CSV table of C-alpha atoms in Angstrom, one decimal:
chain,number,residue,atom,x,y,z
A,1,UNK,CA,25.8,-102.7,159.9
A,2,UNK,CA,25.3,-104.5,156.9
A,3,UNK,CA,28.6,-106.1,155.0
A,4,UNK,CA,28.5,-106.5,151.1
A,5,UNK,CA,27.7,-110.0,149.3
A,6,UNK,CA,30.2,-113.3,149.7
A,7,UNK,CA,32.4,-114.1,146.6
A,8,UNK,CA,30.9,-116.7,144.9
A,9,UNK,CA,33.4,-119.2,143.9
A,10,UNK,CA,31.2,-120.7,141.3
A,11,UNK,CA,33.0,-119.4,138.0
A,12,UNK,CA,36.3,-120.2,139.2
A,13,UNK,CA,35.1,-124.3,140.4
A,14,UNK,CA,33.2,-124.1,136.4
A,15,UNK,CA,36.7,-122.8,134.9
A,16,UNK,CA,38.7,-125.6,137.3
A,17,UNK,CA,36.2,-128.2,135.8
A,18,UNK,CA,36.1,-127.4,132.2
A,19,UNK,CA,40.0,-126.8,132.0
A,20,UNK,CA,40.5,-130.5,133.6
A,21,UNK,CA,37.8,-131.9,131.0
A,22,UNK,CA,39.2,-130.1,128.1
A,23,UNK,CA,42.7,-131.3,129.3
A,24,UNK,CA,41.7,-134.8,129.6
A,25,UNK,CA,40.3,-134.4,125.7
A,26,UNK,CA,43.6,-132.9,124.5
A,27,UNK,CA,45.6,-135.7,126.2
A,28,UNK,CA,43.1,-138.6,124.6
A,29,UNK,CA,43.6,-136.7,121.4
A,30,UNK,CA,47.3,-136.8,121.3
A,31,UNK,CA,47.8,-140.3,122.4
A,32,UNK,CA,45.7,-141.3,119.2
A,33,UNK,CA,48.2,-143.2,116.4
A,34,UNK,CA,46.2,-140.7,113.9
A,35,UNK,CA,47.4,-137.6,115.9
A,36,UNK,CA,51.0,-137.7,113.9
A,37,UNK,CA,49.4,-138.6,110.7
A,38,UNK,CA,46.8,-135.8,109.8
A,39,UNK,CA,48.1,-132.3,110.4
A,40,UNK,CA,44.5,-130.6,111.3
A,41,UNK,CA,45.1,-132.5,114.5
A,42,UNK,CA,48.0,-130.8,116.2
A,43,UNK,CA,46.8,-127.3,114.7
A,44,UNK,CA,43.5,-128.2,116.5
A,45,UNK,CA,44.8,-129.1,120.0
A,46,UNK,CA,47.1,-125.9,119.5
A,47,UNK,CA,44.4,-123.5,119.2
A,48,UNK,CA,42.3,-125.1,122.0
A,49,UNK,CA,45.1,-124.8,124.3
A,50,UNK,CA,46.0,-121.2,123.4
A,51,UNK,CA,42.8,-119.6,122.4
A,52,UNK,CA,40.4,-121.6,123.4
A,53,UNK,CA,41.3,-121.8,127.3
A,54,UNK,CA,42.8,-118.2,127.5
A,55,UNK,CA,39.3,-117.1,126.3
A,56,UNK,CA,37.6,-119.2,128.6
A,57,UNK,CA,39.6,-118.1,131.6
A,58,UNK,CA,38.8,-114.4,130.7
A,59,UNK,CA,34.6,-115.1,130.0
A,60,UNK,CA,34.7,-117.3,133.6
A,61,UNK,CA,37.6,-115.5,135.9
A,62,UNK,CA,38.7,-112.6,134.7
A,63,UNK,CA,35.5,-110.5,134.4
A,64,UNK,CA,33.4,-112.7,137.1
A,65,UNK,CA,36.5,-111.4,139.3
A,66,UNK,CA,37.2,-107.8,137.7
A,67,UNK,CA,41.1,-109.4,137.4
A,68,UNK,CA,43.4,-107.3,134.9
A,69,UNK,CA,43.0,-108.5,131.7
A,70,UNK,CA,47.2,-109.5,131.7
A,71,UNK,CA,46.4,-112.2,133.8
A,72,UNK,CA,44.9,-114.0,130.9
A,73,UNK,CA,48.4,-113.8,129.7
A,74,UNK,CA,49.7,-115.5,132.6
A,75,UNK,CA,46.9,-118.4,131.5
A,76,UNK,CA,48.4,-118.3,128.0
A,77,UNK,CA,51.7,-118.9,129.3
A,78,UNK,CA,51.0,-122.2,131.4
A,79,UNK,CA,49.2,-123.3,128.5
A,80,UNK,CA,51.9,-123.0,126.2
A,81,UNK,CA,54.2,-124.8,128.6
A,82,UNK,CA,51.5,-127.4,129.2
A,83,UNK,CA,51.2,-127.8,125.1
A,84,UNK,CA,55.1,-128.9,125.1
A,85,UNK,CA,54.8,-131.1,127.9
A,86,UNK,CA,52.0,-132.8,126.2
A,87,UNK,CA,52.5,-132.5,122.4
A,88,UNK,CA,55.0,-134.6,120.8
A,89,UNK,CA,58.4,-132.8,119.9
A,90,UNK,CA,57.6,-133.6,115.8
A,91,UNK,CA,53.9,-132.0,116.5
A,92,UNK,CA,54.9,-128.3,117.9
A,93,UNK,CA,55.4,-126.2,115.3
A,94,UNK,CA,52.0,-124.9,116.1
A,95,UNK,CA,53.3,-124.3,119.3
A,96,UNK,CA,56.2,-122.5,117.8
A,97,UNK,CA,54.2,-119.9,117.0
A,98,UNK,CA,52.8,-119.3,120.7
A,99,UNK,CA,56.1,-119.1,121.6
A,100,UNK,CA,56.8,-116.0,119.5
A,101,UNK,CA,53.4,-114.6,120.6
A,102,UNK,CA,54.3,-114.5,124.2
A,103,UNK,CA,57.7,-112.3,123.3
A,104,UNK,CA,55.5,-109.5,121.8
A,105,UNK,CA,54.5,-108.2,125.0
A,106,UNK,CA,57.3,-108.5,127.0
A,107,UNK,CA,58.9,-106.4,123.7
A,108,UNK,CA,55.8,-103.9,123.8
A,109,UNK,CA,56.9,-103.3,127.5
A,110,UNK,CA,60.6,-103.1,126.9
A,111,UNK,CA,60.3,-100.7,124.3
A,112,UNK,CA,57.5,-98.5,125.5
A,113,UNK,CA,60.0,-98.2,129.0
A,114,UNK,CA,62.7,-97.1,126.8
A,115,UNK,CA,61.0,-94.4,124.8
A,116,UNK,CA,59.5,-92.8,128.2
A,117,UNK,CA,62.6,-94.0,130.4
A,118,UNK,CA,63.5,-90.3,131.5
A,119,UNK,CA,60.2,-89.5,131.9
A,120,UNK,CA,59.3,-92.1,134.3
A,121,UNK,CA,62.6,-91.5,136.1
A,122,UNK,CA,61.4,-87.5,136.5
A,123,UNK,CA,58.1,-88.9,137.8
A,124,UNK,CA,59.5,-91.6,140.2
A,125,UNK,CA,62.2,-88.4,141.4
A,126,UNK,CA,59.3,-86.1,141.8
A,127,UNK,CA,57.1,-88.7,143.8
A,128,UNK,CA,59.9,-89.9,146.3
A,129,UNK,CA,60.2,-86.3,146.9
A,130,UNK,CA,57.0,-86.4,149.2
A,131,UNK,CA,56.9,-90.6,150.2
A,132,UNK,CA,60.2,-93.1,151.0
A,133,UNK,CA,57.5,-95.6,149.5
A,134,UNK,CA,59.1,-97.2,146.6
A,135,UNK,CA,56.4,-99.4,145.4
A,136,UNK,CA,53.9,-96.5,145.5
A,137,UNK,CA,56.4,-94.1,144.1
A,138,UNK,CA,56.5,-96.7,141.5
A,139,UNK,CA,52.9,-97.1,140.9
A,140,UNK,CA,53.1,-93.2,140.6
A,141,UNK,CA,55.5,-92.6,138.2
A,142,UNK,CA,53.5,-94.9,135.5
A,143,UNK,CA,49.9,-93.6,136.4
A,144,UNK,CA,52.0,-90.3,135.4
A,145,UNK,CA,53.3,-91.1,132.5
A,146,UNK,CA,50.8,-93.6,131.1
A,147,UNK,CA,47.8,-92.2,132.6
A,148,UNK,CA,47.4,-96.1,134.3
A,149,UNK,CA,49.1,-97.9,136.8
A,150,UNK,CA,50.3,-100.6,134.7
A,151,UNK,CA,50.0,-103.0,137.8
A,152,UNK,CA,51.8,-106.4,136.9
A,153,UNK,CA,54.5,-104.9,135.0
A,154,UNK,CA,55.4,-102.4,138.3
A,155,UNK,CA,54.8,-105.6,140.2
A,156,UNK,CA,57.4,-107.0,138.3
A,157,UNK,CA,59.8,-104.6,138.4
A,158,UNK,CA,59.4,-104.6,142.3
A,159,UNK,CA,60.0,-108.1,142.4
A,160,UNK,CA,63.2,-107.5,140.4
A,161,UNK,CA,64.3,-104.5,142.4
A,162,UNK,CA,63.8,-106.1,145.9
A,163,UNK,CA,65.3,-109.4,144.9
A,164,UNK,CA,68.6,-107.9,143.6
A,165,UNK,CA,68.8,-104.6,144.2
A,166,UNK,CA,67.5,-103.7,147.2
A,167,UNK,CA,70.3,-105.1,150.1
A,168,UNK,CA,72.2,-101.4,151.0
A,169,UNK,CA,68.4,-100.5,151.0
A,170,UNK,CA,67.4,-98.4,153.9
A,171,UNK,CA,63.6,-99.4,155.4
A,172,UNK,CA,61.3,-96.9,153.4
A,173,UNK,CA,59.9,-95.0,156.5
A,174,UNK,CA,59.5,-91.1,156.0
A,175,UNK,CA,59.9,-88.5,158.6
A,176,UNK,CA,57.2,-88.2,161.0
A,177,UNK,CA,56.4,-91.6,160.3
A,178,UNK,CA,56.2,-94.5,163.5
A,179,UNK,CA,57.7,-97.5,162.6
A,180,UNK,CA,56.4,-101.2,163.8
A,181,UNK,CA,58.5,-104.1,162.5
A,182,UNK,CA,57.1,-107.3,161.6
A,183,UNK,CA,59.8,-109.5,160.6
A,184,UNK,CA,62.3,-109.1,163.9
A,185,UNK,CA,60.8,-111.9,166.7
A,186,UNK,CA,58.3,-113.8,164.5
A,187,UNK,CA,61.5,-116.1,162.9
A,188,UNK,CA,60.2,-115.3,159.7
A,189,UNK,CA,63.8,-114.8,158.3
A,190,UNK,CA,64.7,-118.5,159.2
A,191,UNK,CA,61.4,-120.1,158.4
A,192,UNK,CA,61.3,-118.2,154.6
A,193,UNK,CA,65.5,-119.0,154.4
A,194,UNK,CA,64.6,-123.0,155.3
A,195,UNK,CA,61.8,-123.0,152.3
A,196,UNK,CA,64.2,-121.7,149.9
A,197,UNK,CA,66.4,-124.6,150.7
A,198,UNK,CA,64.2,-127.4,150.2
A,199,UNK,CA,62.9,-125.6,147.5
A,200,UNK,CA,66.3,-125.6,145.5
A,201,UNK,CA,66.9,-128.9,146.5
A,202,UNK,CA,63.6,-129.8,145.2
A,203,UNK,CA,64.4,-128.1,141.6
A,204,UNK,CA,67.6,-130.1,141.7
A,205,UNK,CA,66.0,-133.6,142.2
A,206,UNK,CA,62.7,-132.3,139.6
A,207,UNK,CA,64.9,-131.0,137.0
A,208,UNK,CA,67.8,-134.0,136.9
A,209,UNK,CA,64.3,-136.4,136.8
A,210,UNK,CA,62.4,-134.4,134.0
A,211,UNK,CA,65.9,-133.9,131.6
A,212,UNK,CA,65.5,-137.7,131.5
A,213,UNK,CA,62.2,-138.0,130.1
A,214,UNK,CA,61.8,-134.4,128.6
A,215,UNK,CA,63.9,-131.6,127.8
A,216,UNK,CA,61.5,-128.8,127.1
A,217,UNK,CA,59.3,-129.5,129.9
A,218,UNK,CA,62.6,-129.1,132.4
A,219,UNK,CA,63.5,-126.5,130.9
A,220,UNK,CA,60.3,-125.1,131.9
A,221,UNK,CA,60.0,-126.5,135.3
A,222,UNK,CA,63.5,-125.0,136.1
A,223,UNK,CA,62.5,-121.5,134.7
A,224,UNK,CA,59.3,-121.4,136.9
A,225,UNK,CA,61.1,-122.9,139.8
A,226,UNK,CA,63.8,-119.9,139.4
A,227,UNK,CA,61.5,-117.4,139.3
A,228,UNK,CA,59.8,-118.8,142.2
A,229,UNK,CA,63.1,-118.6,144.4
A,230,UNK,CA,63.5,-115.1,142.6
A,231,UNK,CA,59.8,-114.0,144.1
A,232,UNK,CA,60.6,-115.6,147.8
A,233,UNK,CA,64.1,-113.6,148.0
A,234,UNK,CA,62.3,-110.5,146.6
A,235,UNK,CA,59.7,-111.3,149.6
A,236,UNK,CA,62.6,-112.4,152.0
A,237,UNK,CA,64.1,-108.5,151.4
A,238,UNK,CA,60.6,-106.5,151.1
A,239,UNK,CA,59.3,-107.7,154.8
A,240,UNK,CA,61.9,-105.4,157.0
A,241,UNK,CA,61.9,-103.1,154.1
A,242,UNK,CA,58.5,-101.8,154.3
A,243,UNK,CA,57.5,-102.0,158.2
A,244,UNK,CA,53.6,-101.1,159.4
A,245,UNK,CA,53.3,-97.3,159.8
A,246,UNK,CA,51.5,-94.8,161.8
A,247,UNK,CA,51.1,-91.4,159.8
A,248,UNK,CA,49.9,-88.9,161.9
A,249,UNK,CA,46.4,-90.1,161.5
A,250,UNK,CA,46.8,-92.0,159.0
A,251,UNK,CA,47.1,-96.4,159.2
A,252,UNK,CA,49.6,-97.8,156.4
A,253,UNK,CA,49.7,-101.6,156.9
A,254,UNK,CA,52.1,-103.4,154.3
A,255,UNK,CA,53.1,-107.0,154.1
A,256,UNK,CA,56.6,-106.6,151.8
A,257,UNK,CA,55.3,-105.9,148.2
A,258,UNK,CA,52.6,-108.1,148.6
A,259,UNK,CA,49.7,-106.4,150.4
A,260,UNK,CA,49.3,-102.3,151.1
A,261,UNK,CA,46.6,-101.0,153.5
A,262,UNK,CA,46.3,-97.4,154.6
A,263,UNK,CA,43.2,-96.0,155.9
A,264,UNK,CA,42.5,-93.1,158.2
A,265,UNK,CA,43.1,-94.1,162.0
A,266,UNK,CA,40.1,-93.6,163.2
A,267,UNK,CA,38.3,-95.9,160.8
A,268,UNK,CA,40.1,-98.5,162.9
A,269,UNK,CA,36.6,-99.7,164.8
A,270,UNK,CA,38.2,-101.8,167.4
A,271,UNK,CA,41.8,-103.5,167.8
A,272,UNK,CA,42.0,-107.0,169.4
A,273,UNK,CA,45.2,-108.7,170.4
A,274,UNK,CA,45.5,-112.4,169.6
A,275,UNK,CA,46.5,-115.5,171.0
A,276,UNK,CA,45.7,-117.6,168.3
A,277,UNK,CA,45.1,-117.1,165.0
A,278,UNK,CA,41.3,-116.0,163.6
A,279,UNK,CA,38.9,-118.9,162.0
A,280,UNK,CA,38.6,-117.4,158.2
A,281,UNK,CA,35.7,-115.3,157.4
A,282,UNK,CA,34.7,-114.1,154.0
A,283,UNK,CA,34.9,-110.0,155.2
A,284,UNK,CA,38.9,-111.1,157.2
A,285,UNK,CA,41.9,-110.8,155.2
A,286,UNK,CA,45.4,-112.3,156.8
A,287,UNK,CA,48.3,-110.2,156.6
A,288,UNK,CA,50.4,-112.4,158.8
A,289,UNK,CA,49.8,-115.7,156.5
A,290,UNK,CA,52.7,-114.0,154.3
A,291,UNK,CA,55.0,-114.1,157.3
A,292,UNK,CA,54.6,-117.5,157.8
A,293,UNK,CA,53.7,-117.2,161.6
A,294,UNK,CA,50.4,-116.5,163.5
A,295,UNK,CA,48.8,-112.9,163.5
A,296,UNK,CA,48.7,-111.2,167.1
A,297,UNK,CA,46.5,-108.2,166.5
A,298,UNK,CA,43.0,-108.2,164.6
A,299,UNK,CA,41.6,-104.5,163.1
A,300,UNK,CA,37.9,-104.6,162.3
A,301,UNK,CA,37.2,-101.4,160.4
A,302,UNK,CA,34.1,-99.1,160.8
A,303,UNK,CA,33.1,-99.5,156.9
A,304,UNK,CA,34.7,-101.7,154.2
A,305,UNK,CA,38.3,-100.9,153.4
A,306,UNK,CA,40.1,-101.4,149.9
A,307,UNK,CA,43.6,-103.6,150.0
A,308,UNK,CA,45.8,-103.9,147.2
A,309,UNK,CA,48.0,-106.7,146.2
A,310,UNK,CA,50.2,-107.7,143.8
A,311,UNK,CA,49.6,-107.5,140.1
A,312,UNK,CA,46.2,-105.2,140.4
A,313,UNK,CA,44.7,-107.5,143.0
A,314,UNK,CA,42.5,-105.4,145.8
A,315,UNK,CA,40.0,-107.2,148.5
A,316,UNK,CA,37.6,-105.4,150.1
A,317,UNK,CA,37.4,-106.3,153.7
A,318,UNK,CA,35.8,-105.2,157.3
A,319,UNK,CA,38.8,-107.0,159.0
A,320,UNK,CA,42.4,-107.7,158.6
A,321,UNK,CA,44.5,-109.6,160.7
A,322,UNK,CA,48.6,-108.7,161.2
A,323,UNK,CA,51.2,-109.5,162.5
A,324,UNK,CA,53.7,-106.9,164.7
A,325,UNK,CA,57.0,-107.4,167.0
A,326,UNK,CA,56.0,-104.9,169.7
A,327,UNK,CA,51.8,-105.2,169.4
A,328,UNK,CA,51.5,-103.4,173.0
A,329,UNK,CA,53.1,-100.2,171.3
A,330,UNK,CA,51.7,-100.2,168.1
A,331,UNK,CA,48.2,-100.4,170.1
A,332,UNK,CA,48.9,-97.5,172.4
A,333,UNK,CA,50.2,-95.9,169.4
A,334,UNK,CA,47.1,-96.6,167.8
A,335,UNK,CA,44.7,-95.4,170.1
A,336,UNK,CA,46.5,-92.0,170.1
A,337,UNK,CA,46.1,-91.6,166.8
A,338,UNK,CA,42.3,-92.0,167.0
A,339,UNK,CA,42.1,-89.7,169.6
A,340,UNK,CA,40.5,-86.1,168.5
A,341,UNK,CA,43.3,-82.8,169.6
């Protein structure tokens, strides 16, 4: 059995080294007395910071990686909020102008889900006719419509829907379908509740600190630290909501709206249960790392198997290691599955 080539972490180490470099230029740049006196100056460290990097990432990351191209919108973003924190407040108007920028497509998106709102609603209605999935139902509706998936925006609106929307929610199981929690004995409730704390108590202390030396970049800090808390309680919700299944013959692993796995049964090679968790390997993907506790049941697959992830992310992996509350009965379950009538 041969297993495909290692990801080479070389383009992402390059981009890593030339974002600190060119960092470290900006910031000598701007702490030159001529940096307020000649105008070219400001423009210049504005379009290395939101052209320039963005670019970079794309040429180094983004194809190396085969990433969705909106990521490099993500890179845009923390540039922008670096440019405040490091640019004078009399030197960003430049900066200004990447501030409207990153509205356009969050605008593009609003009004191109307005114009096909009913349609996506028919698609959505017509795919949770056959699946109580709603992250795939989602995923279906806008391959429907749009004739593509539009991965980080449905990502989004997942976060959005499990965060706040989600708590008279029933666990999206359909019939025929064997349930396995993951959340019930592994504490992970508790554990994810306790990091929540300290992180609010964290934005407290960070944002009181930063107000003092910089508005904008508190402003920012709390904004990212909100959606953070905003991504963890989406998470917190998402983990009993969408339990491991057994359909018929068919394996559908899920770790909240994070990671989705489903694959024949009988592709399942062998099942080990654990004691401890598995030293990483390039070709072994953890599930349970999510659920901040230990995995207790390793699946090494007969041939590679595609995973998908948030925002248009997919690993191809040999193994994958979970975690389940009753792993004796998901095993026996298992095994049944893979057995021919």
């Amino acid at each position: 059995m041969t297993h495909s080539s290692a990801v080479s972490f070389r383009p992402a180490l390059l981009f890593g080294g030339l974002l600190l470099l060119a960092l470290l230029i900006e910031y000598t740049i701007i702490r030159q007395p001529a940096f307020r006196l000649r105008p070219e100056l400001p423009a210049a460290v504005a379009l290395d910071l939101l052209v320039g990097i963005p670019l970079l990432f794309y040429a180094l990351v983004v194809r190396r990686y085969r990433l969705p191209a909106t990521t490099v919108g993500a890179v845009f973003s923390a540039m922008l909020a670096v440019g405040f924190w490091l640019v004078p407040a009399g030197q960003q108007q430049y900066l200004q102008w990447g501030r409207h920028l990153l509205v356009l497509p969050e605008g593009l998106a609003v009004v191109m889900m307005a114009v096909n709102i009913r349609r996506l609603l028919r698609a959505y209605t017509h795919a949770a006719q056959h699946s109580a999935d709603f992250l795939e139902n989602l995923h279906a509706a806008f391959t429907a419509v749009f004739r593509r998936a539009w991965a980080p925006l449905v990502s989004e609106l997942a976060m959005f829907r499990y965060a706040l929307l989600s708590w008279r929610a029933q666990p999206e199981v359909g019939p025929g379908q064997q349930a396995f929690s993951t959340s019930r004995e592994s504490g992970f409730r508790a554990l994810l509740l306790t990091v929540m704390g300290v992180s609010v108590v964290e934005m407290v202390v960070a944002h009181l600190l930063l107000s003092r030396w910089n508005a904008t970049a508190a402003l920012v800090a709390l904004l990212l630290s909100a959606y953070t808390l905003l991504f963890l309680l989406a998470h917190l919700r998402a983990v009993p909501l969408r339990p491991v299944l057994l359909d018929g013959r068919r394996l559908i692993v899920r770790t909240g709206f994070m990671w989705r796995l489903e694959v024949p049964a009988e592709a399942v090679l062998r099942l080990q249960l654990l004691s401890d968790t598995p030293a990483p390997r390039r070709h072994l993907l953890n599930l349970a790392k999510p659920l901040l506790t230990a995995p207790n049941v390793l699946l090494t697959f007969s041939q590679p198997v595609a995973v998908a992830g948030l925002y248009g992310l997919r690993r191809t992996v040999w193994q994958v290691a979970l975690y389940v509350d009753d792993r004796a009965a998901f095993a026996r379950q298992l095994q049944a599955a893979t057995r021919p009538d």
